mmCIF file of C-alpha atoms and ligand atoms in Angstrom:
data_model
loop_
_atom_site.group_PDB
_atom_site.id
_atom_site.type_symbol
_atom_site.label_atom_id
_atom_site.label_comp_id
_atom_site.label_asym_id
_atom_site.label_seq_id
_atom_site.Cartn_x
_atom_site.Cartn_y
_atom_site.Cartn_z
ATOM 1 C CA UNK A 20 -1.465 -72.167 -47.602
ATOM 2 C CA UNK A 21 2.154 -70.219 -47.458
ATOM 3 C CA UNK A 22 1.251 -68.047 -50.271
ATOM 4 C CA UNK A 23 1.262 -64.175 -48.508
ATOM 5 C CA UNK A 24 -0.551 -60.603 -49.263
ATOM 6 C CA UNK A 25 -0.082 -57.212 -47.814
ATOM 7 C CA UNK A 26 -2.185 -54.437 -47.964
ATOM 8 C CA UNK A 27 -1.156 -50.959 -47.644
ATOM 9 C CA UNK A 28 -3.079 -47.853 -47.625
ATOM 10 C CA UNK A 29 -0.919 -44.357 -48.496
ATOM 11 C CA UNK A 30 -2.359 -42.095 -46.394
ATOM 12 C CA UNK A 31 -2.047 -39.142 -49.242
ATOM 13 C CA UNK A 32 -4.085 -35.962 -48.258
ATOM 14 C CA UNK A 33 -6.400 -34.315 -49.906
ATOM 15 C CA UNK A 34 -3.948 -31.590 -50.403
ATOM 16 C CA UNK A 35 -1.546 -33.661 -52.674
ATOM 17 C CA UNK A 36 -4.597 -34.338 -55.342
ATOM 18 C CA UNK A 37 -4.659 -30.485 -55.754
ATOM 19 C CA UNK A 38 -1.017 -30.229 -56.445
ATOM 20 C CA UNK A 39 -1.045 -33.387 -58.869
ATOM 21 C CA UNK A 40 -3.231 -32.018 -60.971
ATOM 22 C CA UNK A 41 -1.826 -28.163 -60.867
ATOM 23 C CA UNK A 42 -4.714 -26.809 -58.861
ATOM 24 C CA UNK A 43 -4.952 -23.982 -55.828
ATOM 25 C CA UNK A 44 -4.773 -26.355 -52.722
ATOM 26 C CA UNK A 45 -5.975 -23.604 -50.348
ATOM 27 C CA UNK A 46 -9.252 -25.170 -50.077
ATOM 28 C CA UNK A 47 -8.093 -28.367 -49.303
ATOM 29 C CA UNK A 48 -10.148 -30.424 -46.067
ATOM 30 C CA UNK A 49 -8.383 -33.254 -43.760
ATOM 31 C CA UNK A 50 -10.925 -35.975 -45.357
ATOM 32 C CA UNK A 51 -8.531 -38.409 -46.420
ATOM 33 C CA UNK A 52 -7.687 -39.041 -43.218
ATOM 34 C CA UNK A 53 -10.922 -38.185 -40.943
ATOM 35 C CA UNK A 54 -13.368 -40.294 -43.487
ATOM 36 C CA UNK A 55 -11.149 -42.384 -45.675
ATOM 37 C CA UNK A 56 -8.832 -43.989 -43.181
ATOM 38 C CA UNK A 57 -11.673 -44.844 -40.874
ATOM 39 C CA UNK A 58 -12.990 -46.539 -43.696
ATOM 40 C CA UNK A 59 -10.482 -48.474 -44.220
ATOM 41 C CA UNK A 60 -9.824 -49.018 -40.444
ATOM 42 C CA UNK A 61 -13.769 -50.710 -40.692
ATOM 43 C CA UNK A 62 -13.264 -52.369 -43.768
ATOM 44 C CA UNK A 63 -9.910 -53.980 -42.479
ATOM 45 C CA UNK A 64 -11.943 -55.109 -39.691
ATOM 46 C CA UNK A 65 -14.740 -56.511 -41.199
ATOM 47 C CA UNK A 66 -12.509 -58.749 -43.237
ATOM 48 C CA UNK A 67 -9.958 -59.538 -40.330
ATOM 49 C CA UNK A 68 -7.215 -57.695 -42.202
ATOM 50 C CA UNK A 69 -3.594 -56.175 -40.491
ATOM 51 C CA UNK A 70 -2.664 -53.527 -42.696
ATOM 52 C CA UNK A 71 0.107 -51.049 -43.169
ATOM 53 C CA UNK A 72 -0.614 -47.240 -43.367
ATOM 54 C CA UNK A 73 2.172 -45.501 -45.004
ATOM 55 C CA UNK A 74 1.997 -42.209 -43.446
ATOM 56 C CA UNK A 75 3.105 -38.196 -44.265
ATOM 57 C CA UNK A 76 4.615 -37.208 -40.788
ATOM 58 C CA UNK A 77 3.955 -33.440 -41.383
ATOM 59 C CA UNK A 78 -0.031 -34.543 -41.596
ATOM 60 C CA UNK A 79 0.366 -35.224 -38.252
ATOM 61 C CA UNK A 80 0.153 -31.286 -37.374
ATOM 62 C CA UNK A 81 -3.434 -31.130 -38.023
ATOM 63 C CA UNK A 82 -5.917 -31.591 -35.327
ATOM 64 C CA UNK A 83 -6.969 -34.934 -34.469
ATOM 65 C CA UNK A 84 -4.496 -36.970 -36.819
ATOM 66 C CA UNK A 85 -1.991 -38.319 -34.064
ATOM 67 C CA UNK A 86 -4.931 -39.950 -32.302
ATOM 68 C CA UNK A 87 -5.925 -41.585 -35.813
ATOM 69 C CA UNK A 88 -2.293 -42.965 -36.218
ATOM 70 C CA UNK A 89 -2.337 -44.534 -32.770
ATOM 71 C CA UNK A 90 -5.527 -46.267 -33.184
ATOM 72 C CA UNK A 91 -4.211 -47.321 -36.296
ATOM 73 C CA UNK A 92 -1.861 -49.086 -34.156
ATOM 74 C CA UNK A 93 -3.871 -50.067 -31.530
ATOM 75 C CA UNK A 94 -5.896 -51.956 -33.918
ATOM 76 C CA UNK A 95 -2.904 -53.956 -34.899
ATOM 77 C CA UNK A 96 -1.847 -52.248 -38.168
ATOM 78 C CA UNK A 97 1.493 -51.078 -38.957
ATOM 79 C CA UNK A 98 2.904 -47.713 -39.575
ATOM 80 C CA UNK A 99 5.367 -46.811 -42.335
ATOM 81 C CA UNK A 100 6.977 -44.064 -43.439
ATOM 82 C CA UNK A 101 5.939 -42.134 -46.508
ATOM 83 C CA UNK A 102 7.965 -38.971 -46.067
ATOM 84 C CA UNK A 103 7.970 -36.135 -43.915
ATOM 85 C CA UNK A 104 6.610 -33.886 -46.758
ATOM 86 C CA UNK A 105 5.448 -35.649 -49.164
ATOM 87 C CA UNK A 106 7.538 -34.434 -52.340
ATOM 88 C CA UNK A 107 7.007 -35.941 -55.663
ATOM 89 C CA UNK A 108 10.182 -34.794 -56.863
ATOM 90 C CA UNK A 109 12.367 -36.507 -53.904
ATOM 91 C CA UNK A 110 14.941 -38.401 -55.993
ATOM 92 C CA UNK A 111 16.106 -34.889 -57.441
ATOM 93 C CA UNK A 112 15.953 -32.683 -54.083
ATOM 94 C CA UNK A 113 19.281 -31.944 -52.628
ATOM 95 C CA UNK A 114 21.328 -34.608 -50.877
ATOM 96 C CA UNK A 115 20.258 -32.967 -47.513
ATOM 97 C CA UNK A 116 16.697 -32.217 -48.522
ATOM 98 C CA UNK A 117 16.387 -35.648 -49.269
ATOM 99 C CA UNK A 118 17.706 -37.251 -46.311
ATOM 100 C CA UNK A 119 16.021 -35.194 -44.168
ATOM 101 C CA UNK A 120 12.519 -36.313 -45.870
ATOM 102 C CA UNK A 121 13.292 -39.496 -45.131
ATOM 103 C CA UNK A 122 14.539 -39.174 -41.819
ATOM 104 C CA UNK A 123 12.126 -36.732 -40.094
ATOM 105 C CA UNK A 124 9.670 -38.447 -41.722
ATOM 106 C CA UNK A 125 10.702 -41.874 -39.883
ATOM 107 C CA UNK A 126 11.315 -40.229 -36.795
ATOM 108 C CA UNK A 127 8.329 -38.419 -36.393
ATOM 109 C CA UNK A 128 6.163 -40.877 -37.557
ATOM 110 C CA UNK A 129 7.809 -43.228 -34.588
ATOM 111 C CA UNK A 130 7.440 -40.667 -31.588
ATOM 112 C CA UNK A 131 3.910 -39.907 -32.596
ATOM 113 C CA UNK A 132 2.493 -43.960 -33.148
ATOM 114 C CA UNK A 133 4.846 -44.865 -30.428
ATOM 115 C CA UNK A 134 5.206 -48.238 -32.448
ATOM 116 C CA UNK A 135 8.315 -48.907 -34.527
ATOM 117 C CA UNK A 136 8.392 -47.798 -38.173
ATOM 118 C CA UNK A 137 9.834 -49.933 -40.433
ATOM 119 C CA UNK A 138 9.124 -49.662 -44.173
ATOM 120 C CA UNK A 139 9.304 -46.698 -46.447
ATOM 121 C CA UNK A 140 7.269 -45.792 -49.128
ATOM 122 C CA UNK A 141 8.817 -43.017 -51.789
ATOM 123 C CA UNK A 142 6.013 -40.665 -53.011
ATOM 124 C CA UNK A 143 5.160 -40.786 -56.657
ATOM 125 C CA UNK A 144 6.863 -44.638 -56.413
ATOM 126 C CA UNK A 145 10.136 -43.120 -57.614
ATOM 127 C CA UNK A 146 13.630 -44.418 -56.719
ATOM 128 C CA UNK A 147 16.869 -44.723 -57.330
ATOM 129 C CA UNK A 148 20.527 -45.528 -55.375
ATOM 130 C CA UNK A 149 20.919 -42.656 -53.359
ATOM 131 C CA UNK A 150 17.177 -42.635 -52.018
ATOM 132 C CA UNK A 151 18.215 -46.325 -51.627
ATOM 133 C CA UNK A 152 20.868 -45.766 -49.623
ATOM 134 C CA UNK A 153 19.064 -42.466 -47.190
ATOM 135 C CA UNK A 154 16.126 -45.462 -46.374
ATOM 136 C CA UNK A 155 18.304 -47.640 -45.253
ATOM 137 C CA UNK A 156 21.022 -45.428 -43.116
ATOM 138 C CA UNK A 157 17.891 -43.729 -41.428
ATOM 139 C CA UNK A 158 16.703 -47.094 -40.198
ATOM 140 C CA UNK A 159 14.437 -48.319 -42.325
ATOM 141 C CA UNK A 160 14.047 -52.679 -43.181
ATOM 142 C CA UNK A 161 12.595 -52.468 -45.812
ATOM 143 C CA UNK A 162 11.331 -50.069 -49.180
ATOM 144 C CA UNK A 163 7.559 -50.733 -51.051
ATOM 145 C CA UNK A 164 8.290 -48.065 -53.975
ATOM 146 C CA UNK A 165 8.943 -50.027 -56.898
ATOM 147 C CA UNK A 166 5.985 -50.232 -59.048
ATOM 148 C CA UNK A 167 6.961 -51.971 -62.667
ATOM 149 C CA UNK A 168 3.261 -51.426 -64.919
ATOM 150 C CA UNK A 169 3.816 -50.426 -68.155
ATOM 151 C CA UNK A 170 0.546 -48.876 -68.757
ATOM 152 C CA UNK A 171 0.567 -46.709 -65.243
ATOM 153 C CA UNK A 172 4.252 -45.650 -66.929
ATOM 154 C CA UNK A 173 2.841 -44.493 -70.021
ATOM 155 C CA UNK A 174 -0.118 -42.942 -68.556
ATOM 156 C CA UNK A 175 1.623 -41.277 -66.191
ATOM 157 C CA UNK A 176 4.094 -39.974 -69.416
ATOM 158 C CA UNK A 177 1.163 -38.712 -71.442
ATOM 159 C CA UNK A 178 -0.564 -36.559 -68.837
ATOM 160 C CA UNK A 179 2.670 -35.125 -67.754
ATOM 161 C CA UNK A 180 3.137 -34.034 -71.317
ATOM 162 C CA UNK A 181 -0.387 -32.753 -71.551
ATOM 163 C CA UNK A 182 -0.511 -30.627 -68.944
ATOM 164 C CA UNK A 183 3.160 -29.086 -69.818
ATOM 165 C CA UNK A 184 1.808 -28.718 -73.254
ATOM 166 C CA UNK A 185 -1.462 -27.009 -71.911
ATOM 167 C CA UNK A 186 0.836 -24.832 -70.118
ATOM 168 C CA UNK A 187 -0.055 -26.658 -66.178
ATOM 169 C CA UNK A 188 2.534 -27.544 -64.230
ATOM 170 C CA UNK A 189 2.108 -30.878 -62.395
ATOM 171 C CA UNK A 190 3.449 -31.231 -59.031
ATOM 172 C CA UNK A 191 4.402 -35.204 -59.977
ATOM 173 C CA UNK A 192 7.364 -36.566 -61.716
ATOM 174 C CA UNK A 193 8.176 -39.218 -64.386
ATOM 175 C CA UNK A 194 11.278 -41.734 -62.570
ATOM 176 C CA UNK A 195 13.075 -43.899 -64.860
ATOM 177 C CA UNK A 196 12.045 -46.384 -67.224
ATOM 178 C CA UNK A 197 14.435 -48.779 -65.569
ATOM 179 C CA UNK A 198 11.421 -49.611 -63.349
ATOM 180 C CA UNK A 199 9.769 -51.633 -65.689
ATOM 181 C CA UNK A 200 12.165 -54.197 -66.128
ATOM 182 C CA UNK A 201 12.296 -54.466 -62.208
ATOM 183 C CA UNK A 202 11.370 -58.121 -60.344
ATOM 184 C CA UNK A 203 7.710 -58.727 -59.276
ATOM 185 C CA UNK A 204 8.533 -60.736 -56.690
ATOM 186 C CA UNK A 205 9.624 -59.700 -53.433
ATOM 187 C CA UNK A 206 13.622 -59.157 -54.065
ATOM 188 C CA UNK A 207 16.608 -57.925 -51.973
ATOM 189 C CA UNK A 208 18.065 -54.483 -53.573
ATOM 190 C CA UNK A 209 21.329 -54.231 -55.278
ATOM 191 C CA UNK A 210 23.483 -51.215 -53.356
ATOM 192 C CA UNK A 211 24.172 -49.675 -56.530
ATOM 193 C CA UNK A 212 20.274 -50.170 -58.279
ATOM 194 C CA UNK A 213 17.232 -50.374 -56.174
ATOM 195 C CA UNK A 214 15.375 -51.500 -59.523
ATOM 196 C CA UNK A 215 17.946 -55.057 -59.620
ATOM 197 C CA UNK A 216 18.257 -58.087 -57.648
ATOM 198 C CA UNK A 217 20.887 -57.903 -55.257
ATOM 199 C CA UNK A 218 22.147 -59.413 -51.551
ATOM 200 C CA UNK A 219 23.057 -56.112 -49.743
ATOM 201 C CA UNK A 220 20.728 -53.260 -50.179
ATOM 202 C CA UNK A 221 16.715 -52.905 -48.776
ATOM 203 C CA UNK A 222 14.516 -55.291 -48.981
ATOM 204 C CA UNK A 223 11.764 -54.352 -52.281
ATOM 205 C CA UNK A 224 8.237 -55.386 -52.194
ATOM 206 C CA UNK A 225 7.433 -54.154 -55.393
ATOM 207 C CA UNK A 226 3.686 -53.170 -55.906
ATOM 208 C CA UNK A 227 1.832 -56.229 -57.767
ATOM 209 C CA UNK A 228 0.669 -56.013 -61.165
ATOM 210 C CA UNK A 229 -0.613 -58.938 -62.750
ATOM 211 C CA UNK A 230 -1.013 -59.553 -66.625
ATOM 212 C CA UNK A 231 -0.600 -55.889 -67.308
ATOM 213 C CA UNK A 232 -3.484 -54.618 -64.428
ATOM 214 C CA UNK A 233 -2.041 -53.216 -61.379
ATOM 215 C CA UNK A 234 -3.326 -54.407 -57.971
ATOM 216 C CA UNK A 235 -4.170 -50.597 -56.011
ATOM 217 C CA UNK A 236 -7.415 -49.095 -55.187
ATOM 218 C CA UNK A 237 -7.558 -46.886 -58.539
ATOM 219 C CA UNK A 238 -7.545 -49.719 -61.049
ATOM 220 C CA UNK A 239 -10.329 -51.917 -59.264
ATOM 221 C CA UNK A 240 -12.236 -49.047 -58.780
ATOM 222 C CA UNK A 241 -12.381 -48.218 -62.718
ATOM 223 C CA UNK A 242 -12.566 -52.143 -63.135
ATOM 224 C CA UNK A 243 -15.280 -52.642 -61.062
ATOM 225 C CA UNK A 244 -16.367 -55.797 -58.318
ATOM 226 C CA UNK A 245 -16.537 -58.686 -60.161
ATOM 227 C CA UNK A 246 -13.368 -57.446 -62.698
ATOM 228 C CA UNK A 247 -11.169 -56.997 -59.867
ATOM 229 C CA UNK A 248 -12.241 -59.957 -57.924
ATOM 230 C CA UNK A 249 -11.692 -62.218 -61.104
ATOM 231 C CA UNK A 250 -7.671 -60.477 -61.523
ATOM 232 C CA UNK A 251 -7.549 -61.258 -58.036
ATOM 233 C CA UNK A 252 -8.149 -64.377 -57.552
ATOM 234 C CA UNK A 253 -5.995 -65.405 -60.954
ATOM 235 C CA UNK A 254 -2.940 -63.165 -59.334
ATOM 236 C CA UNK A 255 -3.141 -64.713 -55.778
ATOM 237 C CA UNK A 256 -3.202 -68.380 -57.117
ATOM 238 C CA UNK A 257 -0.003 -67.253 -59.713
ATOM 239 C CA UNK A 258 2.298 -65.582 -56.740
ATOM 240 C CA UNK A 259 3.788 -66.574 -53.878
ATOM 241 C CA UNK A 260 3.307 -62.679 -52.825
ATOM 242 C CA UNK A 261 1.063 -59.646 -53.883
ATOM 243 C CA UNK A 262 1.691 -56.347 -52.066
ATOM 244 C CA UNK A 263 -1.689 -53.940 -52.907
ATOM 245 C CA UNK A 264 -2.151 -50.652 -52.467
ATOM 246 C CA UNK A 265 -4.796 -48.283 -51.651
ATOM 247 C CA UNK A 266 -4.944 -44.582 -51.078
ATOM 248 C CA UNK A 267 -6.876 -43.243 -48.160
ATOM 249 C CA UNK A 268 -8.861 -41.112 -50.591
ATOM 250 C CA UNK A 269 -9.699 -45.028 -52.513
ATOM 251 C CA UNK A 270 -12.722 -44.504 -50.136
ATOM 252 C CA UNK A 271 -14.161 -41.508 -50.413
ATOM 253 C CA UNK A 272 -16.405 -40.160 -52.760
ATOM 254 C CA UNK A 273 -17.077 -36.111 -54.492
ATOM 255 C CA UNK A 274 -21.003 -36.924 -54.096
ATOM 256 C CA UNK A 275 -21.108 -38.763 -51.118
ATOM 257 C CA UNK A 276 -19.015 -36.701 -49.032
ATOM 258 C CA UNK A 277 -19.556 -33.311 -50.659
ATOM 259 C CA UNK A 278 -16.110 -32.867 -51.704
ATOM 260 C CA UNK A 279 -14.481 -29.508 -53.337
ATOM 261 C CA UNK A 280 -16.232 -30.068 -57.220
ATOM 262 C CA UNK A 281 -12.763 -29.448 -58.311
ATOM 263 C CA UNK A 282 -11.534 -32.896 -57.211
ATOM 264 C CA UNK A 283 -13.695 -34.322 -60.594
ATOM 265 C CA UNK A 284 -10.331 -34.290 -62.590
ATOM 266 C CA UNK A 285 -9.631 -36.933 -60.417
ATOM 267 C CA UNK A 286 -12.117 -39.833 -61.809
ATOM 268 C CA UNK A 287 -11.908 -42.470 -59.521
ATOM 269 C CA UNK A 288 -13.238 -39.738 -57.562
ATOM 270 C CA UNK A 289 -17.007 -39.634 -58.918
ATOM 271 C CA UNK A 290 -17.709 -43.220 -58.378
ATOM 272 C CA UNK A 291 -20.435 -43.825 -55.538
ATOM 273 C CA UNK A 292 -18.750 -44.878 -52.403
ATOM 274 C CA UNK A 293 -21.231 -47.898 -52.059
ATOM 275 C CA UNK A 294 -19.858 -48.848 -55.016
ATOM 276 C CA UNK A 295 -15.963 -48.461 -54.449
ATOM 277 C CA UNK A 296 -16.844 -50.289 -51.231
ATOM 278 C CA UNK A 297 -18.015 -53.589 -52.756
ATOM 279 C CA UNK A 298 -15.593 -53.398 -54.772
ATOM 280 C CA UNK A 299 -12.268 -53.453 -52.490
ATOM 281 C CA UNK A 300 -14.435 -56.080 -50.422
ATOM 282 C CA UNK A 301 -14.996 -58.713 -53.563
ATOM 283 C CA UNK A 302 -11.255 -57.743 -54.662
ATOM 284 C CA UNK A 303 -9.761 -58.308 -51.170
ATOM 285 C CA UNK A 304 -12.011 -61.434 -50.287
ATOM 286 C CA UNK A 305 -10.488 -63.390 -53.682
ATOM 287 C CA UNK A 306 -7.103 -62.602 -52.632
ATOM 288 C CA UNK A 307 -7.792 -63.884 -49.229
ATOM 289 C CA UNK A 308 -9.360 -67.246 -50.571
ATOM 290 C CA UNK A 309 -5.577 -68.065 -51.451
ATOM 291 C CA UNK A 310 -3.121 -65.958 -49.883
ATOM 292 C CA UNK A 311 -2.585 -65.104 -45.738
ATOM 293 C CA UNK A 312 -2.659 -61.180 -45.621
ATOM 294 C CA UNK A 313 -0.107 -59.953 -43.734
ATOM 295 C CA UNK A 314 1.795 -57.136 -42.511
ATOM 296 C CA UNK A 315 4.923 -56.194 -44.911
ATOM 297 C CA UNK A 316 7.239 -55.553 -41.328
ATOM 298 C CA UNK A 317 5.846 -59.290 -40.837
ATOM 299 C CA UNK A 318 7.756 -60.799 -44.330
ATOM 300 C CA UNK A 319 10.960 -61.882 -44.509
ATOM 301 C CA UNK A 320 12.874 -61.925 -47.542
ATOM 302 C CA UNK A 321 15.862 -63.118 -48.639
ATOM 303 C CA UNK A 322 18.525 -62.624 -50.776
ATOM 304 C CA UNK A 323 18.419 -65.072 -54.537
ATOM 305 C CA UNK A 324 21.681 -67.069 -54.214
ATOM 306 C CA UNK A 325 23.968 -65.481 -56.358
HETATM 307 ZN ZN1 ZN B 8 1.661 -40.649 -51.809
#
């Protein structure tokens, strides 16, 4: 079997669901990272997974976090970097605003695992050259930001335009449409277009969607266990590699876990946990039936012959 996997979990907080969806994120708690990374930490476990935890360096102020990221490492899983901040709208900040998300985000990240960081994920999966060129100068091997589904596109493009035309400003940001037409496979970047095959730029895992469904935590959820185990199992047996994602907050729950009522305008949100749980198992358990998971600092990719 030399067909691969990775799992990654973005390690959003609780805070950024607030701001998505134009709400006051005062009352925000730390859950997506005291409840929903544990869970995933014990799922991972159960199922003899190495993950990678793309991680919001700033987070890392509140109480009790760093010791979460280092027994994220200490149980074998990787660390990357998913900004210091955690800015939607990082492909238009300021040259030096940018790089410095990027950066600090890296660097911090690093001191506080004390494990290498590696692998950059861009918030709100948008990217373009100059992003490109800030994750690789600050150190980073490789980029997981590319995400080419058509339907998340145009979802994401109607509830933007919704909330504008209800007057709500949304926090997140439509990138170009020149994702779409970007590889599935894992590719090396072209210098001058992150979203094109190339032989010097980063090295792209692009986040797997197969026949239209995209593989992350929100989709199986609203597809439920034996959906998401059937995609899976057809998607590992068609690639040579899927790269899924989760979000911490994949695993938590408004009922179970008492959660601000607010947070309903998220959906995925109101399903059980129990539920969401079986789920991620029976989706994660087809995949493995064909594919080795592994870490994405683990792959190596090369460039297409040109
Ligand atoms: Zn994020």
């Amino acid at each position: 079997m030399n067909r691969t996997a990775s799992v990654g979990v973005d390690v959003d907080s609780l805070r950024l669901y607030y701001r998505i969806h134009g709400l006051d994120d005062r009352s925000a708690s730390n859950a997506a990272w005291r409840v929903g990374v544990a869970r995933f930490e014990e799922l991972f476990a159960e199922l003899g997974i190495k993950a990678t935890f793309f991680c919001v360096a700033e987070d890392l102020d509140l109480p009790g976090n760093t010791d979460r990221l280092r027994r994220l490492v200490a149980a074998g899983h990787e660390i990357g970097n998913h900004t210091w901040r955690h800015p939607y709208e990082l492909t238009r900040q300021s040259p030096e605003i940018r790089r410095m998300e990027v950066g600090q985000g890296r660097f911090r990240l690093e001191a506080a695992a004390e494990a290498p960081v590696v692998g950059f994920r861009s918030p709100g999966y948008n990217t373009d050259a100059a992003l490109q060129k800030d994750v690789l100068e600050t150190g980073h091997r490789y980029d997981s930001s590319v995400f080419p589904c058509l339907p998340y596109y145009a979802a994401k493009a109607a509830i933007l335009g919704l909330m504008r035309l209800r007057g709500r400003e949304s926090r997140s940001m439509l990138g170009t449409p020149k994702v779409l037409m970007a590889p599935r496979a894992p590719y090396v970047c072209d210098r001058a277009d992150p979203h094109v095959r190339g032989k010097d730029g980063l090295v792209q895992f692009p986040i797997a969607v197969f026949a239209g469904v995209p593989l992350i935590g929100t989709a199986f959820t609203a597809l439920g266990e034996r959906a998401s185990a059937f995609v899976c199992d057809l998607a590992a047996r068609a690639s040579n590699h899927l790269t899924i994602e989760f979000h911490a907050a994949d695993l938590l729950s408004l009922r179970d876990d008492g959660l601000d009522p607010a947070l309903a305008v998220q959906p995925d949100l109101r399903a059980p946990l129990d539920r969401k749980r079986r789920t991620f198992r029976a989706a994660l358990k087809a995949v493995q039936r064909h594919a080795q998971i592994v870490r994405l600092a683990d792959l190596h990719v090369v460039p297409a012959a040109q």
